[in-house]
PDB file of N, CA, C and O in Angstrom, chain B, residues numbered from 101:
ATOM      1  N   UNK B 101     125.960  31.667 -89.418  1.00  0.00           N
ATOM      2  CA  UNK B 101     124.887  30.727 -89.378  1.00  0.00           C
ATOM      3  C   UNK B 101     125.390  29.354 -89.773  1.00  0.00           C
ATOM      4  O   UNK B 101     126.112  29.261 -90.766  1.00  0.00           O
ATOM      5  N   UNK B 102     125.021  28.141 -88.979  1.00  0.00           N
ATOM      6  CA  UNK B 102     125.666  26.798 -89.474  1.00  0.00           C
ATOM      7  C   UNK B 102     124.990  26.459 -90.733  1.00  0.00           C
ATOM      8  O   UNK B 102     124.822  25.240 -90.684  1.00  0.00           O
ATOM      9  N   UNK B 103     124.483  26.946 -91.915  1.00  0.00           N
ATOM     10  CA  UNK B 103     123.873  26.336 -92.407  1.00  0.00           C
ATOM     11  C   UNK B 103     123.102  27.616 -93.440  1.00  0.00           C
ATOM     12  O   UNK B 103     121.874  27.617 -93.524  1.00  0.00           O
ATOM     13  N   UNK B 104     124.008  28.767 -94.261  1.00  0.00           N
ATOM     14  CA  UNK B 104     123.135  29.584 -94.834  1.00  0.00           C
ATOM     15  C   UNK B 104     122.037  29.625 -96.162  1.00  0.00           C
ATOM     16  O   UNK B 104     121.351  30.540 -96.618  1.00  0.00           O
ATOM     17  N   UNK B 105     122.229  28.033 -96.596  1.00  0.00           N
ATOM     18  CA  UNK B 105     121.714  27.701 -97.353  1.00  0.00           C
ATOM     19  C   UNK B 105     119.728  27.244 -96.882  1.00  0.00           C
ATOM     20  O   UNK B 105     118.931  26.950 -97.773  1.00  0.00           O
ATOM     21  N   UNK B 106     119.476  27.276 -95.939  1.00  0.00           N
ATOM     22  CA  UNK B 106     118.250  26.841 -95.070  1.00  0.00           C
ATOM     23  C   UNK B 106     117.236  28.201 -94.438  1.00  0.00           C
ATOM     24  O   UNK B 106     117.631  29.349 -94.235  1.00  0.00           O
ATOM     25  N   UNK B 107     116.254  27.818 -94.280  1.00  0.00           N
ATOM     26  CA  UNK B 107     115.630  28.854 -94.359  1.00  0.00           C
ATOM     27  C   UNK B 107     115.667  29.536 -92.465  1.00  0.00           C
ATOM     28  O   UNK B 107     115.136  28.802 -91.632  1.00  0.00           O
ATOM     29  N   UNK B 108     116.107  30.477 -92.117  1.00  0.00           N
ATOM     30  CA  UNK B 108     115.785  30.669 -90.913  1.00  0.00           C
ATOM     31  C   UNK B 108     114.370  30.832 -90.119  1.00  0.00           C
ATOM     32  O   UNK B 108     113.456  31.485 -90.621  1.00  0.00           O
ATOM     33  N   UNK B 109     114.281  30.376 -89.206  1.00  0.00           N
ATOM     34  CA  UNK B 109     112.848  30.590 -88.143  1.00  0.00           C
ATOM     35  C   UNK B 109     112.950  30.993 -86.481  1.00  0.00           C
ATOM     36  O   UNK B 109     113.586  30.537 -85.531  1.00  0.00           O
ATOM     37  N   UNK B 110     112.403  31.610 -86.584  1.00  0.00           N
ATOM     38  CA  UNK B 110     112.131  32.366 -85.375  1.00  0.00           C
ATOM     39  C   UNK B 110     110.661  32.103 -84.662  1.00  0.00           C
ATOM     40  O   UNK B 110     109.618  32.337 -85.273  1.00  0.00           O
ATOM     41  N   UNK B 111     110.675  31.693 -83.577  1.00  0.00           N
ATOM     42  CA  UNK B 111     109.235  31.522 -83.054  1.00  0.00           C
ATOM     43  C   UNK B 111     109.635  32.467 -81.856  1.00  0.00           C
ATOM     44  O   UNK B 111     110.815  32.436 -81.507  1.00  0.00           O
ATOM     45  N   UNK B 112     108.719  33.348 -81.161  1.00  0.00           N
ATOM     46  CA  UNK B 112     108.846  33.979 -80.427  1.00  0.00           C
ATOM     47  C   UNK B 112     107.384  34.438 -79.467  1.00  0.00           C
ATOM     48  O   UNK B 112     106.269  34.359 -79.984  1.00  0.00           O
ATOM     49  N   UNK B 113     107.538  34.824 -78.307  1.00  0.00           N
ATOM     50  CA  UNK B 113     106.303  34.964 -77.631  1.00  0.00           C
ATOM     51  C   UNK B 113     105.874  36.849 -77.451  1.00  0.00           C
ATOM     52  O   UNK B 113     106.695  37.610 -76.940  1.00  0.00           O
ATOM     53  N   UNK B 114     104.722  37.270 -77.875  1.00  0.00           N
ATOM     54  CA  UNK B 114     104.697  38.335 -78.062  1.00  0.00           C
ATOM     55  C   UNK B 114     105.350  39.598 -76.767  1.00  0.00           C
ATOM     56  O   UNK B 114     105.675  40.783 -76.838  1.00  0.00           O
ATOM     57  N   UNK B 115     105.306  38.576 -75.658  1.00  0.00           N
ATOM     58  CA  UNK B 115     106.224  39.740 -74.328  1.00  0.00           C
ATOM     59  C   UNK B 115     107.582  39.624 -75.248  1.00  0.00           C
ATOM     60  O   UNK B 115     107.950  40.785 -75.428  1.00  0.00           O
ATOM     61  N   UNK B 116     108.411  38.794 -75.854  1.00  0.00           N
ATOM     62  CA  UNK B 116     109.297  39.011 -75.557  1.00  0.00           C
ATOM     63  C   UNK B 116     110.258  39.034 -76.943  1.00  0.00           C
ATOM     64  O   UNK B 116     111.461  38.939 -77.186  1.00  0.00           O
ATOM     65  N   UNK B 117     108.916  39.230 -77.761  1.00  0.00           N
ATOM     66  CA  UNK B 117     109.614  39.572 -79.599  1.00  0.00           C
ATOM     67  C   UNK B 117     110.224  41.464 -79.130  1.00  0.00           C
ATOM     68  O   UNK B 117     110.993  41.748 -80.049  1.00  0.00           O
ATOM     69  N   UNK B 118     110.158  42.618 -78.205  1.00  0.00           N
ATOM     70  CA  UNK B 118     110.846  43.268 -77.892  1.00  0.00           C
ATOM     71  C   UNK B 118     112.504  42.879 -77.885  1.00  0.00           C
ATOM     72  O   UNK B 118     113.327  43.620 -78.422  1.00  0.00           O
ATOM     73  N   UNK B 119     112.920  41.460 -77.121  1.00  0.00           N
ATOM     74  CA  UNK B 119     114.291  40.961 -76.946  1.00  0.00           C
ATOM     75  C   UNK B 119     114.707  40.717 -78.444  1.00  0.00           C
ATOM     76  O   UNK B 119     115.887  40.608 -78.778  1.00  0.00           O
ATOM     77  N   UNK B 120     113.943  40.661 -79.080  1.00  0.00           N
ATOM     78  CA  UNK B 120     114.579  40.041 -80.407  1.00  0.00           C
ATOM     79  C   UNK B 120     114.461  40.122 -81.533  1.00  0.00           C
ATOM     80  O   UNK B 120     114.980  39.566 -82.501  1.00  0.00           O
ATOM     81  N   UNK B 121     113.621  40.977 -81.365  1.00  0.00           N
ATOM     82  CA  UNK B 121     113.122  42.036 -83.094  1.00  0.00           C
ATOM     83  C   UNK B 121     114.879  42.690 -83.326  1.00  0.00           C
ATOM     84  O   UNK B 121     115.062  43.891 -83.520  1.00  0.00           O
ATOM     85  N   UNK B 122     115.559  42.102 -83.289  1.00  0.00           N
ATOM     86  CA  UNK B 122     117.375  42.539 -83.253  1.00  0.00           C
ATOM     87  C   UNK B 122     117.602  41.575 -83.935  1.00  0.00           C
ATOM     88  O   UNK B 122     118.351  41.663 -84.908  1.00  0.00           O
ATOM     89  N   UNK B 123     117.011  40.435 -83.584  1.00  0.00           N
ATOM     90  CA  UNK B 123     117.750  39.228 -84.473  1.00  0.00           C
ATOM     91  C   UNK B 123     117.244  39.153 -85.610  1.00  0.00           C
ATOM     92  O   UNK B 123     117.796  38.797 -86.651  1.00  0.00           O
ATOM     93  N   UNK B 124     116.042  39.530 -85.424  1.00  0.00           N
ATOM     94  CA  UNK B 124     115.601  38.815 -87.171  1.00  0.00           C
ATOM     95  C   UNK B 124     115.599  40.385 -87.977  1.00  0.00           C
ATOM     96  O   UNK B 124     115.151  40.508 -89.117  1.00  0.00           O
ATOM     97  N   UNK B 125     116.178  41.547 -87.179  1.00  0.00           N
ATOM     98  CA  UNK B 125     116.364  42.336 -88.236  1.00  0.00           C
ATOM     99  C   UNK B 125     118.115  42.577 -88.931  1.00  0.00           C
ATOM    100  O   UNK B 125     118.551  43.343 -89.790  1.00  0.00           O
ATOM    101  N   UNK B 126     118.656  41.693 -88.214  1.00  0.00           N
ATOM    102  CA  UNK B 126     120.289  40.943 -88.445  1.00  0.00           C
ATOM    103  C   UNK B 126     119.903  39.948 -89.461  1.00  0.00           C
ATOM    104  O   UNK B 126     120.628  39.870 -90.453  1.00  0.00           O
ATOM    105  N   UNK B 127     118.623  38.983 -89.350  1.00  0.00           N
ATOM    106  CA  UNK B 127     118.576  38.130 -90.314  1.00  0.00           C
ATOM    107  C   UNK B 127     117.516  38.358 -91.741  1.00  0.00           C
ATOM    108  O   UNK B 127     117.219  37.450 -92.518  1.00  0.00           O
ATOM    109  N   UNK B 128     117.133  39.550 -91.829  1.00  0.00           N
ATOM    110  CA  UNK B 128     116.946  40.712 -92.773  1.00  0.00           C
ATOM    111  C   UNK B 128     117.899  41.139 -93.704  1.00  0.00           C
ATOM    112  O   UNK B 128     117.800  41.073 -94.930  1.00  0.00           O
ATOM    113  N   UNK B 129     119.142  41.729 -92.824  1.00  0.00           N
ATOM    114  CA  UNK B 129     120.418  42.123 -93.387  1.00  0.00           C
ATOM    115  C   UNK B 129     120.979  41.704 -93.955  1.00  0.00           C
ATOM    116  O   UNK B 129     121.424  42.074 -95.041  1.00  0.00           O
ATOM    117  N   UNK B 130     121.265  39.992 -92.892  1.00  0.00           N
ATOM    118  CA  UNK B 130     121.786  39.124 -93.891  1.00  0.00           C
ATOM    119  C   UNK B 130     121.309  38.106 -95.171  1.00  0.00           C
ATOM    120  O   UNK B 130     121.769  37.039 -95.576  1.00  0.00           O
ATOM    121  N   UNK B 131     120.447  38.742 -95.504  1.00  0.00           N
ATOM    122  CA  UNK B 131     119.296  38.262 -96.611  1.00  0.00           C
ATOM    123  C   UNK B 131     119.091  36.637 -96.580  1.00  0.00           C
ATOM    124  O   UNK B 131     119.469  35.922 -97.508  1.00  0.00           O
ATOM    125  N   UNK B 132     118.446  36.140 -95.405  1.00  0.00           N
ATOM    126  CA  UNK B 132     118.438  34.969 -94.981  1.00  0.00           C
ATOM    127  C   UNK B 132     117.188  34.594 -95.352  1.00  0.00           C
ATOM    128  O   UNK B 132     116.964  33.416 -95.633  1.00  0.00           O
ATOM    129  N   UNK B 133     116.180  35.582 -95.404  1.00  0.00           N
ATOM    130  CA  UNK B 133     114.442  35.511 -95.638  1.00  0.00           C
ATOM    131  C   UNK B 133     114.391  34.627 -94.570  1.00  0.00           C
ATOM    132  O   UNK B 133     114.615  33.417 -94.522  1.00  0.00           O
ATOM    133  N   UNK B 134     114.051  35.450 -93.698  1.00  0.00           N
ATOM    134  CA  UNK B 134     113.424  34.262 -92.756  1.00  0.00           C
ATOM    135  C   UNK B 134     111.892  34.785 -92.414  1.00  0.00           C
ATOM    136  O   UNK B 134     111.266  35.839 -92.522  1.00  0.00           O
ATOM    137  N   UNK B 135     111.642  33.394 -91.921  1.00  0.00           N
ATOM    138  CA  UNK B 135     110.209  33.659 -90.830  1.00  0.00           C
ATOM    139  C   UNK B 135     110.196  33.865 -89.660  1.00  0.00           C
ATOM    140  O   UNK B 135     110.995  33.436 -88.827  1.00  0.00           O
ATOM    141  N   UNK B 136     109.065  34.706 -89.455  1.00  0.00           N
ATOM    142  CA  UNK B 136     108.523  35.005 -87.794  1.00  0.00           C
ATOM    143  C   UNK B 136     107.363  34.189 -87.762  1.00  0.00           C
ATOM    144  O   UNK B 136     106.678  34.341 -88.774  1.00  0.00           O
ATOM    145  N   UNK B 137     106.788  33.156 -86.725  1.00  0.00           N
ATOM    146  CA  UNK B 137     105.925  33.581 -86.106  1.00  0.00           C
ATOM    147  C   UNK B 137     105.841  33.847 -84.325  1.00  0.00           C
ATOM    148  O   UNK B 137     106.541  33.231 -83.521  1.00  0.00           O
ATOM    149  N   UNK B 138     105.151  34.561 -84.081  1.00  0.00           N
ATOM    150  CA  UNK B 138     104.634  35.266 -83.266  1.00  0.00           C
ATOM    151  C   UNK B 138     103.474  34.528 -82.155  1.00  0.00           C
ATOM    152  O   UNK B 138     102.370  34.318 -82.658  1.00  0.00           O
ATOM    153  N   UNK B 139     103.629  34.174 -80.869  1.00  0.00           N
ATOM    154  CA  UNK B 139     102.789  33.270 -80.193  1.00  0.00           C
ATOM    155  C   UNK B 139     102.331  34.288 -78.878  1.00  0.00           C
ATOM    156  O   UNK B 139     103.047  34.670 -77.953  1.00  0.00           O
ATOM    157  N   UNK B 140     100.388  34.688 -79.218  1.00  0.00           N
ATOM    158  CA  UNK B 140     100.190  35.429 -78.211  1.00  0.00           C
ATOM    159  C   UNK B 140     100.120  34.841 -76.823  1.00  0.00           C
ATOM    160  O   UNK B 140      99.193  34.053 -76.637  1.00  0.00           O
ATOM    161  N   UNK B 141     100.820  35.050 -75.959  1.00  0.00           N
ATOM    162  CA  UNK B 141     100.740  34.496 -74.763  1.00  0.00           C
ATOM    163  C   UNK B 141      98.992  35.054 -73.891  1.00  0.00           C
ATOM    164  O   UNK B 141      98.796  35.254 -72.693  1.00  0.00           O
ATOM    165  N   UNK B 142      98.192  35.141 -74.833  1.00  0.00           N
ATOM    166  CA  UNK B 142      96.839  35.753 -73.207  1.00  0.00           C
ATOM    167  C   UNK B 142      96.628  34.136 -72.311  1.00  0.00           C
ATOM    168  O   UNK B 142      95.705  34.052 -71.501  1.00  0.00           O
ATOM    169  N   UNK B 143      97.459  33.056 -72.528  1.00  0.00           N
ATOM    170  CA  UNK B 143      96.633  31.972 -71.508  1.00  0.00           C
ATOM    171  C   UNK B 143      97.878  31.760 -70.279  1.00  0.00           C
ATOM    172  O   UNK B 143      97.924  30.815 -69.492  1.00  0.00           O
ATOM    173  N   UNK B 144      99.105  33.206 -70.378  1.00  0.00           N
ATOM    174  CA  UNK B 144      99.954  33.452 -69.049  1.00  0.00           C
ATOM    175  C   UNK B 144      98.727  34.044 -67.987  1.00  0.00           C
ATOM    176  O   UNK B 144      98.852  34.078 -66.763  1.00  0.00           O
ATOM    177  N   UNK B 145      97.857  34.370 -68.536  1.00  0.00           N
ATOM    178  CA  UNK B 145      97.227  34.633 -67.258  1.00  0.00           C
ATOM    179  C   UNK B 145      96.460  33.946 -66.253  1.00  0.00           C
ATOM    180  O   UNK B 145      95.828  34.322 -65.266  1.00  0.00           O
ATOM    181  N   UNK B 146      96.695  32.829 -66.787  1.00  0.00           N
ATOM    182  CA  UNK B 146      96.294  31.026 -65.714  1.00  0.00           C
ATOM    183  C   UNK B 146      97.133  31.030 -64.919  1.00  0.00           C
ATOM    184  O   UNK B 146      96.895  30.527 -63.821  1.00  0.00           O
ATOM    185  N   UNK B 147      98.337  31.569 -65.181  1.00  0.00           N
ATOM    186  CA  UNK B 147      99.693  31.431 -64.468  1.00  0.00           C
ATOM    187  C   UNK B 147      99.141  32.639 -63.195  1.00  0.00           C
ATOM    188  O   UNK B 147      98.953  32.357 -62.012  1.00  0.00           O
ATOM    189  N   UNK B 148      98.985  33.812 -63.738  1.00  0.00           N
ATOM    190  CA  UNK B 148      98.673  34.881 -62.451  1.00  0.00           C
ATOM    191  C   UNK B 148      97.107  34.556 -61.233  1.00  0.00           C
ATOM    192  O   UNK B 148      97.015  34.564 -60.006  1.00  0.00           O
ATOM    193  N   UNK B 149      96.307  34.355 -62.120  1.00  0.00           N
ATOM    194  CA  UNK B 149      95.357  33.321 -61.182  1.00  0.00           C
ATOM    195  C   UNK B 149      95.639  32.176 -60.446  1.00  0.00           C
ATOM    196  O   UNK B 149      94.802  31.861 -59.600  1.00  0.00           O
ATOM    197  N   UNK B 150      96.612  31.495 -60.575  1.00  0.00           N
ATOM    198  CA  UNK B 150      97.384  30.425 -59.754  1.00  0.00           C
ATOM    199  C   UNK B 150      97.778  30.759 -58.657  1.00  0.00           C
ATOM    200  O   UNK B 150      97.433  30.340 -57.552  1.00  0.00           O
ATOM    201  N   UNK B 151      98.840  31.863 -59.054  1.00  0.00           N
ATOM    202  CA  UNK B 151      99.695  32.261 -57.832  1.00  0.00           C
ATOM    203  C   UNK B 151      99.570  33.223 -57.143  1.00  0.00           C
ATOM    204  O   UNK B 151     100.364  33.766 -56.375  1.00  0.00           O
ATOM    205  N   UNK B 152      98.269  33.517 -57.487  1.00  0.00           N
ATOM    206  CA  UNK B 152      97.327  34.703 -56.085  1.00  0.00           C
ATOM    207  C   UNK B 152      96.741  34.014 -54.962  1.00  0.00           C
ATOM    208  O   UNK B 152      96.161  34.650 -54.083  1.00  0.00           O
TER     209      UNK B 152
END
């Protein structure tokens, strides 16, 4: 980490905290205390009404 003195953060979108619930359980390990938050994507579905 460039910098282990700082607090780590993770922002992530709920499709795709699957890809990466790896990292912040690496940054668990490495007793970094970090934060999650978590961003529900329900307004991707403007996106699927668009492109029908």
């Amino acid at each position: 980490m460039a910098n282990p003195d700082r607090r780590a953060v993770l922002t992530t979108g709920d499709g795709s905290l699957q890809l990466t619930i790896q990292d912040f359980g690496l940054a668990l390990k490495e007793r970094l205390n970090p934060v999650l938050f978590i961003i529900e994507n329900t307004g991707s579905r403007l996106n699927v009404l668009f492109t029908v």
